[in-house]
XYZ file of C-alpha atoms in Angstrom:
221
model
C -62.137 -5.263 28.285
C -62.038 -8.995 29.016
C -59.170 -11.313 28.193
C -61.002 -12.949 25.261
C -61.850 -9.548 23.803
C -58.198 -8.485 24.014
C -57.101 -11.619 22.185
C -59.699 -11.068 19.461
C -58.628 -7.449 19.007
C -54.983 -8.494 18.718
C -55.803 -11.110 16.101
C -57.866 -8.662 14.057
C -55.160 -6.035 14.251
C -52.529 -8.486 13.068
C -54.729 -9.461 10.156
C -55.174 -5.842 9.113
C -51.447 -5.204 9.284
C -50.703 -8.298 7.223
C -53.223 -7.180 4.647
C -51.646 -3.734 4.403
C -47.999 -4.663 4.471
C -47.889 -8.119 2.910
C -46.884 -8.929 -0.663
C -49.678 -8.504 -3.225
C -51.388 -11.724 -4.203
C -50.663 -13.173 -7.624
C -53.466 -12.786 -10.188
C -55.602 -15.887 -10.501
C -56.273 -17.590 -13.812
C -59.492 -16.509 -15.465
C -59.250 -19.112 -18.209
C -58.845 -22.859 -17.903
C -55.902 -23.421 -20.214
C -54.937 -22.165 -23.654
C -57.915 -23.888 -25.270
C -60.343 -21.611 -23.423
C -58.723 -18.299 -24.397
C -60.926 -16.035 -26.551
C -59.544 -15.591 -30.063
C -60.641 -13.562 -33.056
C -59.590 -11.854 -36.262
C -58.614 -8.200 -35.865
C -60.940 -5.556 -37.259
C -58.630 -4.928 -40.227
C -58.339 -8.646 -40.944
C -54.535 -8.808 -40.695
C -53.919 -10.040 -37.141
C -55.103 -12.819 -34.852
C -56.050 -11.603 -31.384
C -55.928 -13.909 -28.350
C -57.017 -13.163 -24.788
C -59.660 -11.271 -22.879
C -61.006 -8.496 -25.139
C -61.226 -6.270 -22.026
C -57.638 -6.933 -20.894
C -55.996 -3.730 -19.609
C -52.866 -4.204 -21.737
C -52.255 -5.199 -25.352
C -49.098 -6.920 -26.561
C -48.340 -7.292 -30.230
C -45.990 -9.998 -31.473
C -44.427 -9.965 -34.932
C -43.073 -13.381 -35.866
C -42.285 -16.064 -38.443
C -42.478 -19.559 -36.963
C -40.087 -20.980 -39.572
C -37.291 -18.860 -38.070
C -35.358 -20.415 -35.175
C -35.281 -17.291 -32.987
C -39.066 -16.965 -33.297
C -39.580 -20.578 -32.292
C -37.333 -20.032 -29.261
C -39.274 -16.840 -28.528
C -42.512 -18.864 -28.367
C -41.284 -22.020 -26.644
C -38.851 -20.750 -23.994
C -38.057 -17.024 -24.160
C -41.398 -15.219 -23.963
C -44.215 -17.598 -24.893
C -44.757 -19.313 -21.508
C -44.950 -15.993 -19.637
C -47.172 -14.482 -22.306
C -49.623 -17.377 -22.097
C -49.721 -17.016 -18.302
C -50.542 -13.321 -18.628
C -53.323 -14.092 -21.092
C -54.746 -16.790 -18.820
C -54.980 -14.319 -15.935
C -56.688 -11.789 -18.209
C -53.940 -9.208 -17.763
C -53.062 -8.908 -21.436
C -54.385 -9.764 -24.848
C -52.009 -10.523 -27.705
C -52.142 -9.461 -31.344
C -50.171 -11.852 -33.546
C -48.770 -10.521 -36.817
C -47.178 -13.090 -39.113
C -44.739 -12.818 -41.973
C -42.500 -14.907 -44.165
C -39.078 -13.443 -43.484
C -36.980 -15.459 -45.946
C -39.358 -16.388 -48.756
C -42.184 -14.578 -50.487
C -43.744 -17.297 -52.598
C -45.857 -20.385 -51.986
C -43.104 -22.982 -52.134
C -43.796 -26.236 -50.324
C -42.514 -25.958 -46.778
C -42.437 -22.162 -46.784
C -43.771 -19.823 -44.134
C -46.756 -18.709 -46.205
C -48.303 -22.149 -45.766
C -47.783 -21.893 -42.003
C -49.570 -18.538 -41.844
C -52.422 -19.927 -43.919
C -52.726 -22.951 -41.606
C -52.762 -20.762 -38.494
C -55.597 -18.723 -39.985
C -57.435 -21.959 -40.814
C -57.085 -22.985 -37.153
C -58.698 -19.710 -36.088
C -61.690 -20.614 -38.239
C -62.103 -23.695 -36.022
C -61.518 -21.645 -32.844
C -58.308 -23.580 -32.221
C -55.636 -21.014 -33.097
C -54.002 -20.637 -29.670
C -53.576 -24.388 -29.228
C -52.341 -24.968 -32.771
C -49.947 -22.007 -32.629
C -48.299 -23.565 -29.573
C -48.073 -26.985 -31.247
C -46.545 -25.510 -34.398
C -43.863 -23.655 -32.428
C -42.947 -26.769 -30.457
C -42.722 -29.197 -33.370
C -40.502 -27.720 -36.055
C -38.287 -30.165 -37.920
C -35.326 -29.593 -40.204
C -37.560 -30.348 -43.171
C -39.726 -27.340 -42.394
C -43.497 -27.285 -42.298
C -45.084 -28.938 -45.307
C -48.794 -29.035 -46.033
C -48.742 -32.679 -44.950
C -46.970 -31.954 -41.663
C -49.250 -29.000 -40.932
C -52.279 -31.251 -41.286
C -50.638 -34.019 -39.238
C -49.778 -31.647 -36.377
C -53.429 -30.606 -36.238
C -54.186 -34.087 -34.889
C -52.583 -32.966 -31.612
C -55.315 -30.376 -31.115
C -58.659 -31.997 -30.292
C -61.379 -30.912 -32.695
C -59.094 -29.163 -35.183
C -58.432 -31.730 -37.877
C -61.720 -31.434 -39.739
C -62.276 -31.776 -43.465
C -62.751 -28.014 -43.702
C -59.419 -27.394 -41.957
C -57.542 -29.866 -44.154
C -58.993 -28.373 -47.325
C -58.069 -24.868 -46.196
C -54.486 -25.919 -45.439
C -53.924 -27.852 -48.661
C -55.603 -25.316 -50.946
C -54.226 -22.127 -49.409
C -57.725 -20.875 -48.702
C -56.595 -17.906 -46.619
C -54.054 -16.435 -49.032
C -55.710 -13.007 -48.698
C -55.101 -13.089 -44.935
C -51.480 -14.036 -45.578
C -51.052 -10.995 -47.833
C -52.753 -8.672 -45.341
C -50.659 -10.020 -42.474
C -47.421 -9.497 -44.358
C -48.412 -5.943 -45.228
C -49.104 -5.139 -41.568
C -45.828 -6.788 -40.600
C -43.830 -4.759 -43.146
C -45.453 -1.535 -41.964
C -44.903 -2.232 -38.273
C -41.696 -4.179 -37.691
C -38.175 -4.305 -39.054
C -37.641 -7.934 -38.049
C -38.870 -10.899 -36.094
C -39.504 -11.538 -33.316
C -40.576 -8.051 -32.309
C -42.551 -7.300 -29.164
C -44.752 -4.211 -28.812
C -46.390 -3.342 -25.477
C -49.358 -0.968 -25.573
C -48.128 0.527 -28.830
C -44.481 0.897 -27.766
C -41.943 -1.301 -29.504
C -39.248 -2.724 -27.276
C -35.684 -2.259 -28.584
C -33.966 -5.590 -29.185
C -31.714 -5.367 -26.118
C -34.584 -4.544 -23.779
C -36.696 -7.276 -25.343
C -34.052 -9.956 -24.859
C -33.667 -8.940 -21.211
C -37.232 -10.175 -20.748
C -36.380 -13.654 -22.014
C -36.652 -16.321 -19.353
C -39.192 -17.630 -16.885
C -41.032 -14.916 -14.983
C -39.252 -11.925 -16.498
C -42.027 -10.728 -18.799
C -44.577 -11.276 -16.027
C -42.554 -9.140 -13.613
C -42.078 -6.462 -16.248
C -45.814 -6.253 -17.004
C -46.698 -6.170 -13.303
C -44.280 -3.283 -12.752
C -45.963 -1.334 -15.538
C -49.401 -1.662 -13.985
């Protein structure tokens, strides 16, 4: 074998070894940002589903975005990792909403938030609006006016149909269905369920922080 052939063989062998023993490559994004994620209403009409319908894993999140721990859950604890996992097509997420502290349609209450989130789904803008809502809570709560105003931060969302739905509580039946599913499936919020298995609070909080949920999901696969 000539010198050049020996060099080529050595290079090829090194490449094969690197491929076998090297660290696995990180999954690449399948979707170009939150705005491109598929989203739909669940078959029973009580949940909003975001992510690749064929994703190998399903996460379910029970939450109330008027509650501080749920806002932290979405903005810093779990939300960033969860969005990354949806963008790579590794998981899809079922969102179940409830009003933890109030059960009537008072101005500023959580029922109006749930209604507005459902109205955003109608415009195919739920994922973007959900993120905006979580990031922009004020001490005055979410009023119908503020819910409409925040929609301006999502291109294409603030239509006349959306505004009417928010102001008039058009999706009150969805709100009722969502709360029923929440009451039947979770004792509190936020609650995280992975492929049908609810995580105990202590285990859930151990996943809070950048990269922790991603690592946990990858270890399950």
